[in-house]
Short mmCIF file of C-alpha atoms in Angstrom, two decimals:
data_model
loop_
_atom_site.label_atom_id
_atom_site.label_comp_id
_atom_site.label_asym_id
_atom_site.label_seq_id
_atom_site.Cartn_x
_atom_site.Cartn_y
_atom_site.Cartn_z
CA MET A 180 0.62 -3.88 -25.08
CA ASN A 181 1.90 -4.11 -28.62
CA HIS A 182 2.35 -7.85 -29.10
CA SER A 183 4.11 -7.28 -32.40
CA THR A 184 7.17 -5.95 -30.53
CA MET A 185 7.46 -9.03 -28.26
CA PRO A 186 10.37 -11.34 -29.07
CA PRO A 187 9.34 -14.65 -30.63
CA LYS A 188 9.12 -17.59 -28.28
CA ARG A 189 12.00 -20.02 -28.54
CA GLU A 190 11.25 -23.67 -28.52
CA ALA A 191 12.76 -25.34 -25.49
CA LYS A 192 15.54 -27.72 -26.41
CA SER A 193 15.25 -31.13 -24.85
CA THR A 194 18.23 -32.21 -22.82
CA GLU A 195 16.96 -35.76 -22.62
CA LEU A 196 19.58 -38.19 -23.90
CA ALA A 197 18.14 -40.43 -26.59
CA ILE A 198 18.25 -44.20 -26.15
CA GLU A 199 20.41 -46.04 -28.69
CA ALA A 200 18.42 -46.72 -31.86
CA LYS A 201 20.89 -48.97 -33.69
CA ASN A 202 20.66 -52.73 -33.42
CA LEU A 203 23.59 -54.99 -32.50
CA ASP A 204 24.55 -55.72 -36.11
CA GLU A 205 24.76 -52.00 -36.90
CA LEU A 206 26.81 -51.35 -33.79
CA TYR A 207 29.05 -54.28 -34.71
CA VAL A 208 29.86 -52.60 -38.05
CA ASP A 209 30.71 -49.36 -36.20
CA ALA A 210 33.05 -51.25 -33.84
CA GLN A 211 34.85 -52.87 -36.74
CA LYS A 212 35.34 -49.54 -38.52
CA GLU A 213 36.81 -48.15 -35.31
CA GLY A 214 39.50 -50.82 -35.17
CA GLY A 215 37.83 -53.92 -33.75
CA GLU A 216 39.21 -53.82 -30.20
CA LEU A 217 37.76 -53.39 -26.73
CA THR A 218 39.27 -53.45 -23.25
CA VAL A 219 37.08 -53.91 -20.19
CA TYR A 220 38.15 -53.66 -16.55
CA ALA A 221 35.81 -55.97 -14.68
CA GLY A 222 35.48 -56.49 -10.94
CA GLY A 223 35.87 -60.09 -9.87
CA ASP A 224 37.94 -62.68 -8.06
CA PHE A 225 39.69 -64.52 -10.88
CA GLN A 226 40.16 -64.17 -14.62
CA GLY A 227 38.28 -67.35 -15.51
CA MET A 228 34.96 -66.14 -14.13
CA TYR A 229 34.48 -64.13 -17.32
CA SER A 230 35.48 -66.98 -19.67
CA PRO A 231 31.85 -67.83 -20.58
CA LEU A 232 31.19 -64.20 -21.41
CA GLU A 233 34.33 -63.96 -23.52
CA SER A 234 33.44 -67.14 -25.40
CA ALA A 235 29.89 -65.90 -26.11
CA TRP A 236 31.27 -62.56 -27.31
CA LYS A 237 33.79 -64.21 -29.64
CA GLN A 238 31.08 -66.34 -31.17
CA ARG A 239 28.74 -63.39 -31.70
CA PHE A 240 31.29 -60.70 -32.63
CA PRO A 241 34.45 -62.50 -33.92
CA LYS A 242 35.87 -59.40 -35.61
CA VAL A 243 36.03 -57.33 -32.41
CA LYS A 244 38.73 -58.48 -29.99
CA LEU A 245 37.52 -58.39 -26.37
CA ASN A 246 40.13 -58.05 -23.64
CA VAL A 247 38.59 -58.44 -20.14
CA VAL A 248 40.92 -57.70 -17.24
CA VAL A 249 39.63 -59.05 -13.92
CA ASP A 250 40.70 -57.74 -10.52
CA TYR A 251 39.07 -56.78 -7.24
CA SER A 252 36.94 -53.70 -7.83
CA LYS A 253 38.69 -51.92 -4.95
CA PHE A 254 41.99 -52.21 -6.90
CA HIS A 255 40.54 -51.47 -10.31
CA ASP A 256 38.86 -48.23 -9.22
CA VAL A 257 42.03 -46.63 -7.85
CA ARG A 258 43.93 -48.01 -10.80
CA LEU A 259 41.53 -46.15 -13.07
CA ASP A 260 41.89 -42.97 -11.02
CA ASN A 261 45.67 -43.17 -11.38
CA GLN A 262 45.50 -43.81 -15.10
CA LEU A 263 43.24 -40.83 -15.62
CA ALA A 264 45.55 -38.67 -13.48
CA THR A 265 48.61 -39.72 -15.44
CA GLY A 266 47.05 -39.73 -18.92
CA THR A 267 47.58 -43.47 -19.35
CA LEU A 268 44.01 -44.76 -19.65
CA VAL A 269 43.71 -48.42 -20.68
CA PRO A 270 40.07 -49.55 -20.43
CA ASP A 271 37.14 -48.42 -22.55
CA VAL A 272 34.54 -49.83 -20.15
CA VAL A 273 34.60 -50.38 -16.40
CA SER A 274 32.25 -52.72 -14.54
CA PHE A 275 32.68 -52.66 -10.77
CA GLN A 276 31.14 -53.47 -7.38
CA THR A 277 32.38 -50.15 -5.98
CA LEU A 278 29.05 -48.40 -6.45
CA HIS A 279 30.19 -45.22 -4.74
CA ASP A 280 32.75 -44.49 -7.47
CA PHE A 281 30.25 -43.93 -10.28
CA PRO A 282 28.51 -40.80 -8.93
CA ARG A 283 31.97 -39.32 -8.27
CA TRP A 284 33.22 -40.11 -11.74
CA LYS A 285 29.99 -38.76 -13.22
CA SER A 286 30.37 -35.44 -11.36
CA GLN A 287 33.99 -35.22 -12.55
CA GLY A 288 32.97 -35.74 -16.18
CA LYS A 289 34.90 -38.97 -16.54
CA LEU A 290 31.97 -41.06 -17.82
CA LEU A 291 30.31 -40.95 -21.21
CA ALA A 292 26.57 -40.33 -20.92
CA TYR A 293 24.98 -43.14 -22.91
CA LYS A 294 21.72 -45.08 -22.86
CA PRO A 295 22.00 -48.48 -24.54
CA LYS A 296 19.07 -50.01 -26.37
CA GLY A 297 16.69 -51.42 -23.75
CA TRP A 298 17.77 -48.84 -21.18
CA ASP A 299 14.13 -47.93 -20.65
CA LYS A 300 13.48 -51.56 -19.59
CA VAL A 301 16.20 -51.47 -16.90
CA HIS A 302 14.75 -51.16 -13.38
CA ASP A 303 15.25 -47.67 -11.94
CA LYS A 304 17.36 -49.08 -9.09
CA PHE A 305 19.97 -50.15 -11.63
CA LYS A 306 20.61 -47.12 -13.83
CA ASP A 307 21.69 -43.50 -13.64
CA PRO A 308 18.86 -41.25 -14.90
CA ASP A 309 21.31 -39.35 -17.11
CA GLY A 310 22.88 -42.48 -18.59
CA ALA A 311 26.26 -42.15 -16.86
CA TRP A 312 26.17 -45.82 -15.83
CA THR A 313 23.89 -48.82 -16.08
CA ALA A 314 24.05 -52.03 -14.07
CA ILE A 315 24.52 -55.07 -16.31
CA ALA A 316 23.44 -57.77 -13.82
CA ALA A 317 22.50 -58.17 -10.17
CA PHE A 318 24.65 -60.44 -8.01
CA ALA A 319 23.90 -61.76 -4.53
CA PHE A 320 25.65 -63.20 -1.45
CA SER A 321 24.08 -65.59 1.01
CA TYR A 322 25.30 -68.95 2.33
CA ARG A 323 25.83 -72.37 0.73
CA ILE A 324 25.60 -75.87 2.11
CA ASP A 325 26.48 -79.41 1.09
CA THR A 326 23.15 -81.19 1.44
CA ALA A 327 24.93 -84.57 1.72
CA LYS A 328 26.60 -83.43 4.95
CA VAL A 329 23.92 -81.17 6.38
CA ARG A 330 20.70 -82.99 7.10
CA GLU A 331 17.40 -81.36 6.15
CA GLY A 332 16.22 -79.11 8.98
CA GLU A 333 19.61 -78.90 10.71
CA ILE A 334 20.15 -75.36 9.46
CA THR A 335 17.07 -73.18 9.19
CA SER A 336 18.87 -69.85 9.59
CA ILE A 337 22.33 -68.34 9.47
CA GLN A 338 21.89 -67.96 13.23
CA ASP A 339 22.28 -71.75 13.59
CA LEU A 340 25.88 -71.63 12.40
CA ALA A 341 27.07 -70.33 15.79
CA ASP A 342 26.14 -73.72 17.30
CA PRO A 343 29.32 -75.54 18.45
CA LYS A 344 28.27 -78.56 16.37
CA TRP A 345 29.46 -76.65 13.27
CA ARG A 346 32.91 -75.87 14.66
CA ASN A 347 35.63 -76.62 12.04
CA LYS A 348 32.95 -77.09 9.38
CA LEU A 349 32.61 -73.52 8.07
CA ALA A 350 34.42 -71.56 5.35
CA SER A 351 34.22 -67.89 4.40
CA SER A 352 36.18 -65.20 2.68
CA TYR A 353 37.55 -62.60 5.08
CA PRO A 354 34.64 -60.29 6.00
CA SER A 355 37.03 -57.33 6.00
CA ASP A 356 38.41 -57.97 2.50
CA ASP A 357 35.37 -57.31 0.34
CA ASP A 358 32.78 -54.57 0.83
CA ALA A 359 29.83 -56.73 -0.23
CA MET A 360 30.86 -59.55 2.11
CA LEU A 361 31.44 -56.97 4.83
CA PHE A 362 27.93 -55.65 4.34
CA LEU A 363 26.48 -59.17 4.52
CA TYR A 364 28.17 -59.72 7.89
CA LYS A 365 26.91 -56.32 9.00
CA LYS A 366 23.33 -57.38 8.20
CA TYR A 367 23.83 -60.59 10.22
CA VAL A 368 25.06 -58.51 13.18
CA ASP A 369 22.17 -56.09 12.83
CA LYS A 370 19.74 -58.96 13.19
CA TYR A 371 21.50 -61.43 15.50
CA GLY A 372 23.87 -59.23 17.52
CA TRP A 373 27.52 -59.07 18.54
CA GLU A 374 27.30 -62.04 20.90
CA TRP A 375 26.23 -64.22 17.98
CA LEU A 376 29.13 -62.88 15.87
CA ALA A 377 31.61 -63.67 18.65
CA LYS A 378 30.35 -67.25 18.79
CA LEU A 379 30.57 -67.54 15.00
CA ALA A 380 34.12 -66.17 14.98
CA ASP A 381 35.05 -68.86 17.57
CA GLN A 382 34.06 -71.66 15.18
CA ASN A 383 37.55 -71.95 13.68
CA ILE A 384 36.30 -70.87 10.27
CA SER A 385 38.52 -71.56 7.26
CA LEU A 386 39.19 -68.09 5.86
CA GLY A 387 40.59 -67.04 2.49
CA ARG A 388 40.70 -64.19 -0.02
CA GLY A 389 38.23 -63.66 -2.79
CA SER A 390 34.49 -63.86 -2.40
CA ASN A 391 34.50 -67.28 -4.07
CA TYR A 392 36.62 -68.86 -1.33
CA GLY A 393 33.85 -70.15 0.94
CA GLY A 394 31.74 -71.48 -1.92
CA ASP A 395 34.82 -73.13 -3.44
CA GLN A 396 35.49 -74.98 -0.21
CA VAL A 397 31.96 -76.44 -0.37
CA SER A 398 32.30 -77.26 -4.06
CA LEU A 399 35.48 -79.20 -3.34
CA GLY A 400 33.90 -81.10 -0.49
CA GLU A 401 36.35 -79.57 2.01
CA LYS A 402 33.71 -77.89 4.14
CA PRO A 403 29.94 -78.46 4.33
CA ILE A 404 28.95 -74.83 4.85
CA ALA A 405 30.04 -71.49 3.32
CA VAL A 406 29.20 -68.29 5.16
CA GLY A 407 28.80 -65.76 2.38
CA ALA A 408 28.80 -67.24 -1.10
CA TRP A 409 27.95 -66.27 -4.62
CA ARG A 410 24.90 -67.60 -6.35
CA LEU A 411 27.15 -68.15 -9.36
CA GLY A 412 29.85 -70.82 -9.56
CA GLY A 413 33.36 -70.48 -8.21
CA ARG A 414 36.82 -70.83 -9.66
CA VAL A 415 37.03 -74.57 -9.09
CA THR A 416 35.39 -77.49 -10.85
CA PRO A 417 32.93 -78.89 -8.29
CA THR A 418 33.68 -82.38 -7.03
CA ILE A 419 30.22 -82.72 -5.52
CA ASP A 420 26.73 -82.28 -6.95
CA THR A 421 24.95 -81.79 -3.64
CA GLU A 422 25.68 -78.12 -2.95
CA GLN A 423 22.82 -75.69 -2.54
CA TRP A 424 22.86 -71.90 -2.48
CA ILE A 425 20.36 -70.67 0.09
CA LEU A 426 17.90 -67.94 -0.88
CA PRO A 427 16.69 -66.91 2.59
CA THR A 428 13.13 -66.22 3.57
CA ASN A 429 13.72 -64.69 7.02
CA ASP A 430 17.48 -64.12 7.13
CA PRO A 431 18.96 -61.08 5.50
CA PHE A 432 21.10 -61.49 2.40
CA MET A 433 22.53 -58.88 0.06
CA ALA A 434 22.44 -58.03 -3.63
CA TRP A 435 23.67 -55.23 -5.84
CA GLY A 436 23.65 -54.17 -9.47
CA GLN A 437 27.13 -54.44 -10.98
CA ARG A 438 27.51 -50.97 -12.52
CA ALA A 439 29.14 -50.48 -15.89
CA ALA A 440 30.13 -47.28 -17.70
CA ILE A 441 32.00 -46.13 -20.77
CA LEU A 442 34.92 -43.81 -20.08
CA ALA A 443 34.64 -40.35 -21.63
CA LYS A 444 38.20 -40.74 -22.95
CA ALA A 445 37.71 -44.31 -24.17
CA LYS A 446 39.81 -45.17 -27.25
CA HIS A 447 37.10 -47.50 -28.58
CA PRO A 448 33.71 -45.90 -27.79
CA ALA A 449 31.91 -47.71 -30.62
CA ALA A 450 33.04 -51.11 -29.37
CA ALA A 451 32.17 -50.04 -25.83
CA LYS A 452 28.62 -49.18 -26.93
CA LEU A 453 28.32 -52.56 -28.66
CA TYR A 454 29.41 -54.28 -25.44
CA LEU A 455 26.82 -52.55 -23.23
CA ASN A 456 24.03 -53.04 -25.72
CA TRP A 457 24.86 -56.73 -25.97
CA LEU A 458 25.00 -57.22 -22.19
CA LEU A 459 21.67 -55.44 -21.73
CA SER A 460 19.95 -57.29 -24.56
CA LYS A 461 17.07 -59.43 -23.36
CA GLU A 462 18.75 -62.52 -24.79
CA VAL A 463 21.93 -62.10 -22.76
CA GLN A 464 20.06 -61.00 -19.63
CA GLU A 465 18.01 -64.21 -19.68
CA ALA A 466 20.95 -66.41 -20.64
CA GLY A 467 22.71 -65.55 -17.38
CA ASN A 468 19.75 -65.85 -15.04
CA ALA A 469 20.94 -69.17 -13.61
CA PHE A 470 23.88 -67.33 -12.02
CA SER A 471 22.71 -63.72 -11.61
CA TRP A 472 19.53 -61.70 -11.77
CA PRO A 473 18.50 -59.72 -14.82
CA VAL A 474 18.24 -55.95 -14.38
CA ARG A 475 15.61 -55.61 -17.10
CA VAL A 476 12.01 -55.66 -15.90
CA ASP A 477 10.93 -57.63 -18.97
CA ALA A 478 13.57 -60.37 -18.68
CA GLN A 479 12.65 -63.80 -17.38
CA THR A 480 14.27 -64.86 -14.12
CA ALA A 481 15.33 -68.43 -13.30
CA PRO A 482 12.44 -70.84 -12.52
CA GLY A 483 11.06 -70.27 -9.02
CA ILE A 484 13.03 -67.05 -8.55
CA LYS A 485 11.43 -63.63 -8.31
CA PRO A 486 13.04 -60.44 -9.69
CA ILE A 487 15.71 -59.36 -7.24
CA TRP A 488 13.97 -56.07 -6.42
CA GLU A 489 11.04 -58.02 -5.01
CA TYR A 490 13.16 -59.42 -2.16
CA ASP A 491 13.11 -56.83 0.64
CA ASN A 492 15.70 -58.85 2.55
CA ALA A 493 18.20 -58.42 -0.31
CA ASN A 494 18.89 -54.91 1.03
CA ILE A 495 19.67 -53.44 -2.42
CA ASP A 496 19.09 -49.81 -1.48
CA GLU A 497 20.83 -50.11 1.88
CA PHE A 498 23.97 -51.49 0.27
CA VAL A 499 24.13 -48.48 -2.07
CA ALA A 500 23.89 -46.16 0.95
CA PHE A 501 26.46 -48.23 2.84
CA MET A 502 28.98 -47.96 0.02
CA GLN A 503 28.57 -44.19 -0.11
CA ASP A 504 29.55 -43.77 3.56
CA ARG A 505 33.21 -44.70 3.39
CA GLY A 506 33.82 -43.80 7.02
CA GLU A 507 31.16 -46.28 8.10
CA VAL A 508 32.58 -48.93 5.79
CA GLU A 509 36.01 -48.56 7.36
CA ARG A 510 34.65 -48.76 10.89
CA TRP A 511 32.92 -52.03 10.07
CA ARG A 512 35.99 -53.32 8.25
CA GLN A 513 38.31 -52.80 11.17
CA THR A 514 35.74 -54.16 13.62
CA MET A 515 35.50 -57.38 11.61
CA SER A 516 39.27 -57.60 11.70
CA LEU A 517 39.07 -57.62 15.51
CA TYR A 518 36.80 -60.67 15.36
CA PHE A 519 38.31 -62.61 12.45
CA GLY A 520 41.87 -61.29 12.18
CA GLU A 521 43.60 -59.30 9.46
CA THR A 522 43.18 -60.40 5.85
CA GLN A 523 45.96 -62.79 4.94
CA GLY A 524 47.39 -63.96 1.61
CA PRO A 525 47.80 -62.56 -1.92
CA PRO A 526 44.73 -61.46 -3.89
CA SER A 527 43.14 -64.25 -5.90
CA PRO A 528 43.57 -62.48 -9.29
CA THR A 529 47.31 -61.99 -8.43
CA PHE A 530 48.96 -58.56 -8.46
CA LEU A 531 48.25 -56.88 -11.80
CA GLY A 532 50.11 -53.60 -11.46
CA LEU A 533 49.21 -50.17 -12.88
CA HIS A 534 48.30 -50.89 -16.52
CA PRO A 535 47.01 -54.44 -17.02
CA GLY A 536 45.50 -55.02 -20.40
CA LEU A 537 47.67 -52.44 -22.13
CA GLN A 538 47.94 -53.39 -25.81
CA ARG A 539 51.54 -52.85 -26.85
CA ASN A 540 52.40 -52.54 -30.54
#
């Protein structure tokens, strides 16, 4: 064979997306040049839950205006779909609990592929390999008690809450209103059965909207026990200092990585990149570890707390699979409604309409 006639070999081009090389100060300059604005749609139960984040941002980046719009993720996601369909996009970044949306948006080309600085330190459970989305923190639901009203040893498991002695003493958000809370109740049923759930539902539980509701009732001293509660604080100023969030040893609980992504059509991509880089910085990851878990493998957790991926009973992977099967979610949702009744009352963030956060000139 005459090798001189063979075509030259072409060097293979790498399709690997590079991790951000700029530091926060450099990204801050880029965001200012772009216009100094950023709008984030964030999943949550009330606007004030993001006040500490907004205050920290304003102190660190005073020349970039941050507008965080908080609503239930299940409203924000369809709001985003409608805005994209009608050409009226408002947010630059979305950060939701609706984990199933992100693969769909990725496949539709609606997300900007981007790997913030420190992306390589994010646990594989909490990032898309192509950079379409990255979780910014891991949140968890379990149960909360007022240790002044519940004697030590009275409750050793969530199973104990079906005891008639706790009738009229429990609070919870509606299990059918929030997918994460729904999944937590599913895990309780998986372990303790339908008969246990029927007894629990007969306890005259105080029910409300928003996943903070049960924990808020404990914080206010209204109820001694919350079935399903955030590790982080609620929307009320606690009137007691004896509440304790339970990190179970034998009971199931649930946790997920709150996914965040930059929209491909974002008006302020430079500010959006600054935001994700800041949230994933080791400093910010560790600053929030009293309320949530870091997603970086090199970030320190709160004292006495292991990284969230080391808790098998947190069911991180199972929740992701659960969220993908929307038919299964709806079956569980309607079944919970049979036990606890239909969700009642207005949403805790109020009704925000189609285009909240729209900056009008």
